[in-house]
mmCIF file of C-alpha atoms in Angstrom:
data_model
loop_
_atom_site.group_PDB
_atom_site.id
_atom_site.type_symbol
_atom_site.label_atom_id
_atom_site.label_comp_id
_atom_site.label_asym_id
_atom_site.label_seq_id
_atom_site.Cartn_x
_atom_site.Cartn_y
_atom_site.Cartn_z
ATOM 1 C CA UNK A 17 19.445 8.590 44.047
ATOM 2 C CA UNK A 18 17.471 9.393 40.924
ATOM 3 C CA UNK A 19 17.537 5.826 39.506
ATOM 4 C CA UNK A 20 15.907 4.128 42.556
ATOM 5 C CA UNK A 21 13.257 6.856 42.646
ATOM 6 C CA UNK A 22 12.607 6.273 38.942
ATOM 7 C CA UNK A 23 12.239 2.522 39.490
ATOM 8 C CA UNK A 24 9.947 3.132 42.461
ATOM 9 C CA UNK A 25 7.793 5.404 40.339
ATOM 10 C CA UNK A 26 7.653 2.749 37.604
ATOM 11 C CA UNK A 27 6.600 0.104 40.143
ATOM 12 C CA UNK A 28 3.891 2.344 41.570
ATOM 13 C CA UNK A 29 2.634 3.109 38.079
ATOM 14 C CA UNK A 30 2.578 -0.583 37.162
ATOM 15 C CA UNK A 31 0.596 -1.352 40.336
ATOM 16 C CA UNK A 32 -1.854 1.423 39.498
ATOM 17 C CA UNK A 33 -2.371 0.168 35.927
ATOM 18 C CA UNK A 34 -2.853 -3.449 37.044
ATOM 19 C CA UNK A 35 -5.169 -2.518 39.921
ATOM 20 C CA UNK A 36 -7.435 -0.504 37.633
ATOM 21 C CA UNK A 37 -7.241 -2.863 34.633
ATOM 22 C CA UNK A 38 -5.949 -0.091 32.377
ATOM 23 C CA UNK A 39 -3.739 -2.263 30.168
ATOM 24 C CA UNK A 40 -6.493 -4.810 29.601
ATOM 25 C CA UNK A 41 -9.021 -2.052 28.865
ATOM 26 C CA UNK A 42 -6.775 -0.269 26.357
ATOM 27 C CA UNK A 43 -5.766 -3.501 24.659
ATOM 28 C CA UNK A 44 -9.419 -4.457 24.267
ATOM 29 C CA UNK A 45 -10.263 -1.028 22.845
ATOM 30 C CA UNK A 46 -7.422 -1.228 20.318
ATOM 31 C CA UNK A 47 -8.634 -4.669 19.181
ATOM 32 C CA UNK A 48 -12.126 -3.272 18.632
ATOM 33 C CA UNK A 49 -10.740 -0.358 16.611
ATOM 34 C CA UNK A 50 -8.574 -2.630 14.458
ATOM 35 C CA UNK A 51 -11.465 -4.927 13.613
ATOM 36 C CA UNK A 52 -14.297 -2.395 13.350
ATOM 37 C CA UNK A 53 -12.290 0.349 11.565
ATOM 38 C CA UNK A 54 -15.038 2.931 12.278
ATOM 39 C CA UNK A 55 -15.133 6.092 10.197
ATOM 40 C CA UNK A 56 -15.508 8.193 13.346
ATOM 41 C CA UNK A 57 -12.853 6.904 15.749
ATOM 42 C CA UNK A 58 -13.609 9.391 18.540
ATOM 43 C CA UNK A 59 -17.335 8.632 18.427
ATOM 44 C CA UNK A 60 -16.550 4.903 18.585
ATOM 45 C CA UNK A 61 -14.293 5.423 21.614
ATOM 46 C CA UNK A 62 -16.865 7.631 23.327
ATOM 47 C CA UNK A 63 -19.599 5.023 22.946
ATOM 48 C CA UNK A 64 -17.225 2.301 24.141
ATOM 49 C CA UNK A 65 -16.320 4.244 27.292
ATOM 50 C CA UNK A 66 -19.956 5.225 27.934
ATOM 51 C CA UNK A 67 -20.962 1.592 27.954
ATOM 52 C CA UNK A 68 -18.079 0.633 30.246
ATOM 53 C CA UNK A 69 -19.034 3.392 32.687
ATOM 54 C CA UNK A 70 -22.627 2.163 32.762
ATOM 55 C CA UNK A 71 -21.495 -1.414 33.384
ATOM 56 C CA UNK A 72 -19.066 -0.349 36.114
ATOM 57 C CA UNK A 73 -21.713 1.719 37.887
ATOM 58 C CA UNK A 74 -24.223 -1.131 37.753
ATOM 59 C CA UNK A 75 -26.680 0.998 35.785
ATOM 60 C CA UNK A 76 -29.345 -0.265 33.448
ATOM 61 C CA UNK A 77 -27.681 -0.324 30.050
ATOM 62 C CA UNK A 78 -30.635 -1.249 27.824
ATOM 63 C CA UNK A 79 -31.306 2.387 26.929
ATOM 64 C CA UNK A 80 -27.610 2.997 26.366
ATOM 65 C CA UNK A 81 -27.340 -0.091 24.167
ATOM 66 C CA UNK A 82 -30.297 1.020 22.058
ATOM 67 C CA UNK A 83 -28.817 4.508 21.724
ATOM 68 C CA UNK A 84 -25.469 3.036 20.695
ATOM 69 C CA UNK A 85 -27.117 0.705 18.204
ATOM 70 C CA UNK A 86 -28.927 3.632 16.585
ATOM 71 C CA UNK A 87 -25.851 5.849 16.449
ATOM 72 C CA UNK A 88 -23.229 3.261 15.509
ATOM 73 C CA UNK A 89 -22.850 1.550 12.160
ATOM 74 C CA UNK A 90 -22.325 -2.196 11.908
ATOM 75 C CA UNK A 91 -18.583 -1.622 11.528
ATOM 76 C CA UNK A 92 -18.636 0.549 14.636
ATOM 77 C CA UNK A 93 -20.335 -1.800 17.063
ATOM 78 C CA UNK A 94 -19.210 -1.836 20.687
ATOM 79 C CA UNK A 95 -17.382 -4.759 22.209
ATOM 80 C CA UNK A 96 -18.395 -7.143 24.929
ATOM 81 C CA UNK A 97 -17.331 -6.406 28.488
ATOM 82 C CA UNK A 98 -13.649 -6.346 29.329
ATOM 83 C CA UNK A 99 -12.269 -9.070 31.573
ATOM 84 C CA UNK A 100 -9.640 -8.595 34.247
ATOM 85 C CA UNK A 101 -6.233 -10.260 34.198
ATOM 86 C CA UNK A 102 -7.281 -12.510 37.096
ATOM 87 C CA UNK A 103 -10.399 -13.625 35.236
ATOM 88 C CA UNK A 104 -8.368 -14.445 32.134
ATOM 89 C CA UNK A 105 -5.719 -16.379 34.078
ATOM 90 C CA UNK A 106 -8.271 -18.262 36.209
ATOM 91 C CA UNK A 107 -10.287 -19.382 33.190
ATOM 92 C CA UNK A 108 -10.538 -23.170 32.992
ATOM 93 C CA UNK A 109 -9.816 -24.386 29.474
ATOM 94 C CA UNK A 110 -12.590 -26.290 27.757
ATOM 95 C CA UNK A 111 -11.835 -29.456 25.816
ATOM 96 C CA UNK A 112 -14.491 -31.097 23.680
ATOM 97 C CA UNK A 113 -13.192 -34.499 22.451
ATOM 98 C CA UNK A 114 -12.300 -34.615 18.747
ATOM 99 C CA UNK A 115 -10.344 -37.108 16.664
ATOM 100 C CA UNK A 116 -7.194 -36.163 14.742
ATOM 101 C CA UNK A 117 -9.038 -35.914 11.417
ATOM 102 C CA UNK A 118 -11.527 -33.426 12.860
ATOM 103 C CA UNK A 119 -8.736 -31.279 14.339
ATOM 104 C CA UNK A 120 -6.933 -31.224 10.987
ATOM 105 C CA UNK A 121 -10.159 -30.262 9.202
ATOM 106 C CA UNK A 122 -10.780 -27.415 11.667
ATOM 107 C CA UNK A 123 -7.198 -26.160 11.284
ATOM 108 C CA UNK A 124 -7.637 -26.119 7.507
ATOM 109 C CA UNK A 125 -10.991 -24.344 7.777
ATOM 110 C CA UNK A 126 -9.572 -21.422 9.810
ATOM 111 C CA UNK A 127 -6.185 -21.263 8.055
ATOM 112 C CA UNK A 128 -6.976 -18.124 6.073
ATOM 113 C CA UNK A 129 -9.121 -16.358 8.665
ATOM 114 C CA UNK A 130 -7.583 -13.163 10.063
ATOM 115 C CA UNK A 131 -8.804 -13.985 13.589
ATOM 116 C CA UNK A 132 -6.819 -17.233 13.619
ATOM 117 C CA UNK A 133 -3.726 -16.663 11.467
ATOM 118 C CA UNK A 134 -1.957 -14.688 14.229
ATOM 119 C CA UNK A 135 -2.398 -17.408 16.863
ATOM 120 C CA UNK A 136 0.549 -19.451 18.048
ATOM 121 C CA UNK A 137 0.157 -23.227 17.797
ATOM 122 C CA UNK A 138 -0.820 -23.754 21.451
ATOM 123 C CA UNK A 139 -3.383 -20.927 21.304
ATOM 124 C CA UNK A 140 -4.944 -22.356 18.144
ATOM 125 C CA UNK A 141 -5.092 -25.806 19.754
ATOM 126 C CA UNK A 142 -6.868 -24.359 22.813
ATOM 127 C CA UNK A 143 -9.408 -22.578 20.592
ATOM 128 C CA UNK A 144 -10.107 -25.651 18.461
ATOM 129 C CA UNK A 145 -10.294 -27.875 21.560
ATOM 130 C CA UNK A 146 -13.014 -25.609 22.960
ATOM 131 C CA UNK A 147 -15.247 -25.839 19.885
ATOM 132 C CA UNK A 148 -18.530 -27.646 20.515
ATOM 133 C CA UNK A 149 -20.784 -29.535 18.086
ATOM 134 C CA UNK A 150 -24.257 -28.372 17.047
ATOM 135 C CA UNK A 151 -26.802 -30.156 14.860
ATOM 136 C CA UNK A 152 -29.509 -28.361 12.874
ATOM 137 C CA UNK A 153 -32.406 -29.598 10.735
ATOM 138 C CA UNK A 154 -33.457 -28.161 7.350
ATOM 139 C CA UNK A 155 -35.058 -24.765 7.885
ATOM 140 C CA UNK A 156 -33.584 -24.243 11.347
ATOM 141 C CA UNK A 157 -32.255 -20.722 11.983
ATOM 142 C CA UNK A 158 -28.626 -20.603 13.099
ATOM 143 C CA UNK A 159 -28.161 -16.838 13.286
ATOM 144 C CA UNK A 160 -30.684 -14.064 12.677
ATOM 145 C CA UNK A 161 -29.924 -10.704 11.073
ATOM 146 C CA UNK A 162 -30.011 -7.921 13.680
ATOM 147 C CA UNK A 163 -29.453 -10.201 16.675
ATOM 148 C CA UNK A 164 -26.302 -9.704 18.754
ATOM 149 C CA UNK A 165 -23.648 -12.193 17.744
ATOM 150 C CA UNK A 166 -22.136 -14.614 20.213
ATOM 151 C CA UNK A 167 -20.757 -17.639 18.321
ATOM 152 C CA UNK A 168 -18.452 -18.389 15.401
ATOM 153 C CA UNK A 169 -19.275 -21.456 13.289
ATOM 154 C CA UNK A 170 -17.456 -23.912 11.017
ATOM 155 C CA UNK A 171 -19.579 -26.247 8.881
ATOM 156 C CA UNK A 172 -18.673 -29.906 9.352
ATOM 157 C CA UNK A 173 -21.471 -31.454 7.282
ATOM 158 C CA UNK A 174 -24.317 -30.095 5.199
ATOM 159 C CA UNK A 175 -25.235 -26.796 3.566
ATOM 160 C CA UNK A 176 -26.552 -23.501 4.931
ATOM 161 C CA UNK A 177 -28.165 -20.525 3.192
ATOM 162 C CA UNK A 178 -27.263 -16.881 3.801
ATOM 163 C CA UNK A 179 -30.176 -14.416 3.602
ATOM 164 C CA UNK A 180 -29.849 -10.624 3.779
ATOM 165 C CA UNK A 181 -32.523 -7.974 4.234
ATOM 166 C CA UNK A 182 -31.533 -4.554 2.889
ATOM 167 C CA UNK A 183 -33.117 -1.377 4.259
ATOM 168 C CA UNK A 184 -35.848 -3.323 6.025
ATOM 169 C CA UNK A 185 -37.009 -5.054 2.855
ATOM 170 C CA UNK A 186 -37.781 -8.720 2.303
ATOM 171 C CA UNK A 187 -34.782 -11.032 2.848
ATOM 172 C CA UNK A 188 -33.027 -12.189 -0.307
ATOM 173 C CA UNK A 189 -30.846 -15.261 -0.659
ATOM 174 C CA UNK A 190 -27.230 -14.143 -0.880
ATOM 175 C CA UNK A 191 -25.205 -17.360 -0.981
ATOM 176 C CA UNK A 192 -24.777 -20.914 0.240
ATOM 177 C CA UNK A 193 -21.986 -22.282 2.448
ATOM 178 C CA UNK A 194 -20.949 -25.901 2.892
ATOM 179 C CA UNK A 195 -18.276 -28.206 4.340
ATOM 180 C CA UNK A 196 -15.261 -26.437 5.939
ATOM 181 C CA UNK A 197 -16.644 -22.954 5.299
ATOM 182 C CA UNK A 198 -17.278 -20.620 8.225
ATOM 183 C CA UNK A 199 -19.360 -17.641 9.303
ATOM 184 C CA UNK A 200 -19.941 -15.337 12.277
ATOM 185 C CA UNK A 201 -16.297 -14.505 13.024
ATOM 186 C CA UNK A 202 -16.888 -10.869 14.000
ATOM 187 C CA UNK A 203 -18.844 -12.123 17.008
ATOM 188 C CA UNK A 204 -15.559 -13.329 18.483
ATOM 189 C CA UNK A 205 -14.282 -9.758 18.819
ATOM 190 C CA UNK A 206 -17.307 -7.634 19.609
ATOM 191 C CA UNK A 207 -21.083 -7.952 20.007
ATOM 192 C CA UNK A 208 -22.084 -6.541 16.651
ATOM 193 C CA UNK A 209 -25.596 -7.187 15.333
ATOM 194 C CA UNK A 210 -25.601 -10.022 12.805
ATOM 195 C CA UNK A 211 -25.399 -8.744 9.244
ATOM 196 C CA UNK A 212 -27.301 -11.693 7.777
ATOM 197 C CA UNK A 213 -29.587 -14.590 8.593
ATOM 198 C CA UNK A 214 -28.130 -18.069 8.193
ATOM 199 C CA UNK A 215 -30.377 -21.114 8.149
ATOM 200 C CA UNK A 216 -29.852 -24.801 7.458
ATOM 201 C CA UNK A 217 -30.691 -25.978 3.933
ATOM 202 C CA UNK A 218 -29.957 -29.624 4.775
ATOM 203 C CA UNK A 219 -29.162 -31.526 7.925
ATOM 204 C CA UNK A 220 -26.145 -29.649 9.252
ATOM 205 C CA UNK A 221 -23.403 -30.316 11.771
ATOM 206 C CA UNK A 222 -21.483 -27.267 12.982
ATOM 207 C CA UNK A 223 -18.466 -26.683 15.195
ATOM 208 C CA UNK A 224 -18.867 -23.499 17.231
ATOM 209 C CA UNK A 225 -16.994 -21.393 19.778
ATOM 210 C CA UNK A 226 -18.392 -18.547 21.840
ATOM 211 C CA UNK A 227 -16.881 -15.074 22.165
ATOM 212 C CA UNK A 228 -16.155 -15.302 25.889
ATOM 213 C CA UNK A 229 -14.134 -18.524 25.544
ATOM 214 C CA UNK A 230 -12.176 -17.253 22.523
ATOM 215 C CA UNK A 231 -11.231 -13.974 24.211
ATOM 216 C CA UNK A 232 -10.363 -15.573 27.548
ATOM 217 C CA UNK A 233 -8.043 -18.048 25.825
ATOM 218 C CA UNK A 234 -6.238 -15.272 23.959
ATOM 219 C CA UNK A 235 -6.108 -12.856 26.892
ATOM 220 C CA UNK A 236 -4.860 -15.545 29.292
ATOM 221 C CA UNK A 237 -2.255 -16.658 26.785
ATOM 222 C CA UNK A 238 -1.023 -13.088 26.293
ATOM 223 C CA UNK A 239 -0.678 -12.496 30.044
ATOM 224 C CA UNK A 240 1.095 -15.825 30.640
ATOM 225 C CA UNK A 241 3.441 -15.108 27.728
ATOM 226 C CA UNK A 242 4.317 -11.705 29.195
ATOM 227 C CA UNK A 243 5.047 -13.159 32.645
ATOM 228 C CA UNK A 244 7.103 -15.983 31.134
ATOM 229 C CA UNK A 245 9.306 -13.763 28.993
ATOM 230 C CA UNK A 246 9.583 -10.833 31.390
ATOM 231 C CA UNK A 247 11.912 -12.742 33.749
ATOM 232 C CA UNK A 248 13.854 -14.319 30.886
ATOM 233 C CA UNK A 249 14.500 -10.994 29.165
ATOM 234 C CA UNK A 250 16.049 -9.601 32.341
ATOM 235 C CA UNK A 251 18.807 -12.203 31.880
ATOM 236 C CA UNK A 252 19.598 -11.138 28.296
ATOM 237 C CA UNK A 253 22.671 -8.863 28.486
ATOM 238 C CA UNK A 254 21.550 -6.885 25.451
ATOM 239 C CA UNK A 255 18.357 -5.846 27.251
ATOM 240 C CA UNK A 256 19.693 -5.210 30.754
ATOM 241 C CA UNK A 257 19.649 -1.431 30.349
ATOM 242 C CA UNK A 258 16.034 -1.304 29.183
ATOM 243 C CA UNK A 259 13.473 -0.193 31.730
ATOM 244 C CA UNK A 260 10.535 -2.423 32.632
ATOM 245 C CA UNK A 261 8.188 -0.841 30.117
ATOM 246 C CA UNK A 262 10.634 -1.313 27.256
ATOM 247 C CA UNK A 263 11.164 -4.972 28.211
ATOM 248 C CA UNK A 264 7.389 -5.497 28.364
ATOM 249 C CA UNK A 265 7.130 -4.085 24.846
ATOM 250 C CA UNK A 266 9.717 -6.618 23.709
ATOM 251 C CA UNK A 267 7.926 -9.454 25.548
ATOM 252 C CA UNK A 268 4.597 -8.639 23.894
ATOM 253 C CA UNK A 269 6.185 -8.610 20.438
ATOM 254 C CA UNK A 270 8.041 -11.933 20.703
ATOM 255 C CA UNK A 271 7.040 -14.976 18.669
ATOM 256 C CA UNK A 272 8.183 -18.434 19.772
ATOM 257 C CA UNK A 273 9.924 -20.872 17.437
ATOM 258 C CA UNK A 274 11.314 -24.392 17.877
ATOM 259 C CA UNK A 275 13.944 -26.207 15.803
ATOM 260 C CA UNK A 276 15.118 -29.809 15.553
ATOM 261 C CA UNK A 277 18.728 -30.989 15.769
ATOM 262 C CA UNK A 278 20.613 -29.983 12.631
ATOM 263 C CA UNK A 279 17.861 -27.715 11.314
ATOM 264 C CA UNK A 280 19.116 -24.548 9.622
ATOM 265 C CA UNK A 281 17.607 -21.461 11.253
ATOM 266 C CA UNK A 282 19.279 -18.821 9.067
ATOM 267 C CA UNK A 283 21.428 -19.449 5.988
ATOM 268 C CA UNK A 284 24.421 -17.444 4.787
ATOM 269 C CA UNK A 285 23.533 -15.419 1.696
ATOM 270 C CA UNK A 286 19.788 -15.427 2.304
ATOM 271 C CA UNK A 287 17.778 -12.279 2.884
ATOM 272 C CA UNK A 288 17.360 -11.613 6.597
ATOM 273 C CA UNK A 289 14.101 -10.376 8.105
ATOM 274 C CA UNK A 290 14.146 -11.862 11.614
ATOM 275 C CA UNK A 291 16.095 -11.479 14.850
ATOM 276 C CA UNK A 292 16.457 -14.405 17.296
ATOM 277 C CA UNK A 293 17.140 -14.853 21.024
ATOM 278 C CA UNK A 294 17.900 -18.366 22.281
ATOM 279 C CA UNK A 295 15.646 -19.563 25.112
ATOM 280 C CA UNK A 296 16.779 -23.197 25.378
ATOM 281 C CA UNK A 297 19.482 -25.252 23.662
ATOM 282 C CA UNK A 298 22.554 -24.422 21.613
ATOM 283 C CA UNK A 299 23.201 -23.257 18.051
ATOM 284 C CA UNK A 300 26.303 -23.490 15.907
ATOM 285 C CA UNK A 301 27.372 -20.592 13.686
ATOM 286 C CA UNK A 302 29.260 -21.510 10.512
ATOM 287 C CA UNK A 303 30.628 -19.355 7.732
ATOM 288 C CA UNK A 304 31.890 -20.006 4.223
ATOM 289 C CA UNK A 305 34.843 -17.866 3.117
ATOM 290 C CA UNK A 306 35.793 -16.573 -0.317
ATOM 291 C CA UNK A 307 37.684 -19.826 -1.017
ATOM 292 C CA UNK A 308 34.549 -21.901 -0.494
ATOM 293 C CA UNK A 309 35.818 -23.278 2.812
ATOM 294 C CA UNK A 310 33.275 -23.647 5.650
ATOM 295 C CA UNK A 311 34.060 -23.665 9.354
ATOM 296 C CA UNK A 312 32.571 -23.036 12.779
ATOM 297 C CA UNK A 313 32.979 -19.497 14.068
ATOM 298 C CA UNK A 314 30.857 -19.612 17.233
ATOM 299 C CA UNK A 315 28.482 -21.495 19.485
ATOM 300 C CA UNK A 316 25.604 -19.598 21.071
ATOM 301 C CA UNK A 317 23.621 -20.498 24.186
ATOM 302 C CA UNK A 318 20.492 -19.310 26.060
ATOM 303 C CA UNK A 319 20.123 -15.502 26.381
ATOM 304 C CA UNK A 320 22.455 -14.974 23.400
ATOM 305 C CA UNK A 321 21.111 -13.691 20.100
ATOM 306 C CA UNK A 322 21.730 -13.717 16.345
ATOM 307 C CA UNK A 323 20.308 -12.372 13.098
ATOM 308 C CA UNK A 324 20.634 -8.687 13.881
ATOM 309 C CA UNK A 325 23.344 -7.843 11.325
ATOM 310 C CA UNK A 326 21.121 -8.384 8.293
ATOM 311 C CA UNK A 327 18.409 -6.238 9.867
ATOM 312 C CA UNK A 328 20.767 -3.407 10.811
ATOM 313 C CA UNK A 329 22.678 -3.351 7.516
ATOM 314 C CA UNK A 330 19.829 -4.371 5.182
ATOM 315 C CA UNK A 331 22.295 -6.913 3.821
ATOM 316 C CA UNK A 332 22.097 -10.689 3.361
ATOM 317 C CA UNK A 333 22.913 -13.157 6.121
ATOM 318 C CA UNK A 334 26.662 -13.308 6.795
ATOM 319 C CA UNK A 335 26.643 -16.753 8.408
ATOM 320 C CA UNK A 336 24.604 -19.932 8.759
ATOM 321 C CA UNK A 337 23.076 -20.760 12.147
ATOM 322 C CA UNK A 338 21.976 -24.338 12.832
ATOM 323 C CA UNK A 339 20.410 -26.082 15.826
ATOM 324 C CA UNK A 340 22.738 -28.348 17.805
ATOM 325 C CA UNK A 341 20.118 -30.518 19.477
ATOM 326 C CA UNK A 342 16.569 -29.256 20.123
ATOM 327 C CA UNK A 343 16.436 -25.453 20.273
ATOM 328 C CA UNK A 344 13.779 -23.010 21.435
ATOM 329 C CA UNK A 345 14.027 -19.386 20.356
ATOM 330 C CA UNK A 346 11.964 -16.253 20.414
ATOM 331 C CA UNK A 347 12.080 -13.980 17.404
ATOM 332 C CA UNK A 348 11.117 -10.558 16.101
ATOM 333 C CA UNK A 349 10.402 -9.663 12.492
ATOM 334 C CA UNK A 350 11.967 -6.546 10.980
ATOM 335 C CA UNK A 351 9.101 -4.181 11.817
ATOM 336 C CA UNK A 352 8.930 -5.295 15.451
ATOM 337 C CA UNK A 353 12.715 -5.378 15.758
ATOM 338 C CA UNK A 354 12.982 -1.748 14.673
ATOM 339 C CA UNK A 355 10.050 -0.698 16.857
ATOM 340 C CA UNK A 356 10.906 -2.328 20.196
ATOM 341 C CA UNK A 357 14.700 -2.639 20.012
ATOM 342 C CA UNK A 358 15.401 0.918 18.905
ATOM 343 C CA UNK A 359 17.002 1.724 22.301
ATOM 344 C CA UNK A 360 19.483 -1.142 21.769
ATOM 345 C CA UNK A 361 20.672 -0.198 18.296
ATOM 346 C CA UNK A 362 23.901 1.458 19.495
ATOM 347 C CA UNK A 363 24.887 -1.673 21.440
ATOM 348 C CA UNK A 364 23.956 -3.943 18.517
ATOM 349 C CA UNK A 365 26.082 -1.956 16.053
ATOM 350 C CA UNK A 366 29.003 -1.822 18.501
ATOM 351 C CA UNK A 367 28.949 -5.581 19.021
ATOM 352 C CA UNK A 368 28.873 -6.318 15.288
ATOM 353 C CA UNK A 369 32.622 -5.666 15.144
ATOM 354 C CA UNK A 370 33.266 -8.451 17.678
ATOM 355 C CA UNK A 371 32.082 -11.271 15.428
ATOM 356 C CA UNK A 372 34.751 -13.608 14.111
ATOM 357 C CA UNK A 373 35.142 -14.443 10.450
ATOM 358 C CA UNK A 374 36.182 -17.865 9.169
ATOM 359 C CA UNK A 375 39.612 -17.433 7.586
ATOM 360 C CA UNK A 376 40.089 -21.063 6.509
ATOM 361 C CA UNK A 377 42.784 -23.574 7.347
#
């Protein structure tokens, strides 16, 4: 029949994409575009692909690199080589011993950095665990303007100076950085030439992480997350009619969340901007009626969901949902909900009419 042939075609296509590393390649390219924001997107993509072709063919890439450096602005630099899924999954995590105070200080130092704010707690822990300590003496160069970047740094002790040379002129002192401040973050995404020289003003201790480790941690985490949720989502009745590609889109968009016994996850009357699917545990749904009476209207278990009504109706929450024992959920914000669950909207609206209301005693 047509359906089995369709599924066979999907399987063959998935095998083709995995075998040739297409998903990993495209994801890496999109990351580079998002960070670099080049004025000429097509030129950026052309240079990116040219470099990948040279690397794949085992050619000498020095001439290509020099050509790219001349023709690409700092914001349009080309990324480091793409890793395969196997390489990302086989990567052995690094753990440099640190005490609790150091970990807290590192978390605080990266809290507002765009390259760290999107990480889930376990990913951030892996990244901070992998950071290694460097010591520099006054006058020591840490990074040099024009060199290819490889490390990101957080200052633990001491002060550094930032020097910038404009249009080939003499370097001028731009600023000073000290405890808990950071520099070099663009090196974590792509091998752009350093935009400044940073040297130690005093004795300095720095925590650093290299680009390869950072990217392998994130890529491995993304792949493991996809594999973990792909099987789970097949058990969610709401998603059973989605094809594999649609479920993978949902899996990639999910964010994990954990709640303690009795913790309120959503509250009746509040604005609703998130949709939840239960992974482990049980939640209790309560509702307060017009008389001010509150009662239980439902209990929900793994593979069941809640929070969709407020997103579909753009209304406030119609019930309170609380954890009954420890609960693990995955959730989607409004933008992701509308983007990846569009095919399920008819089912979601149909099922809204099945919810009970608390009528009172």
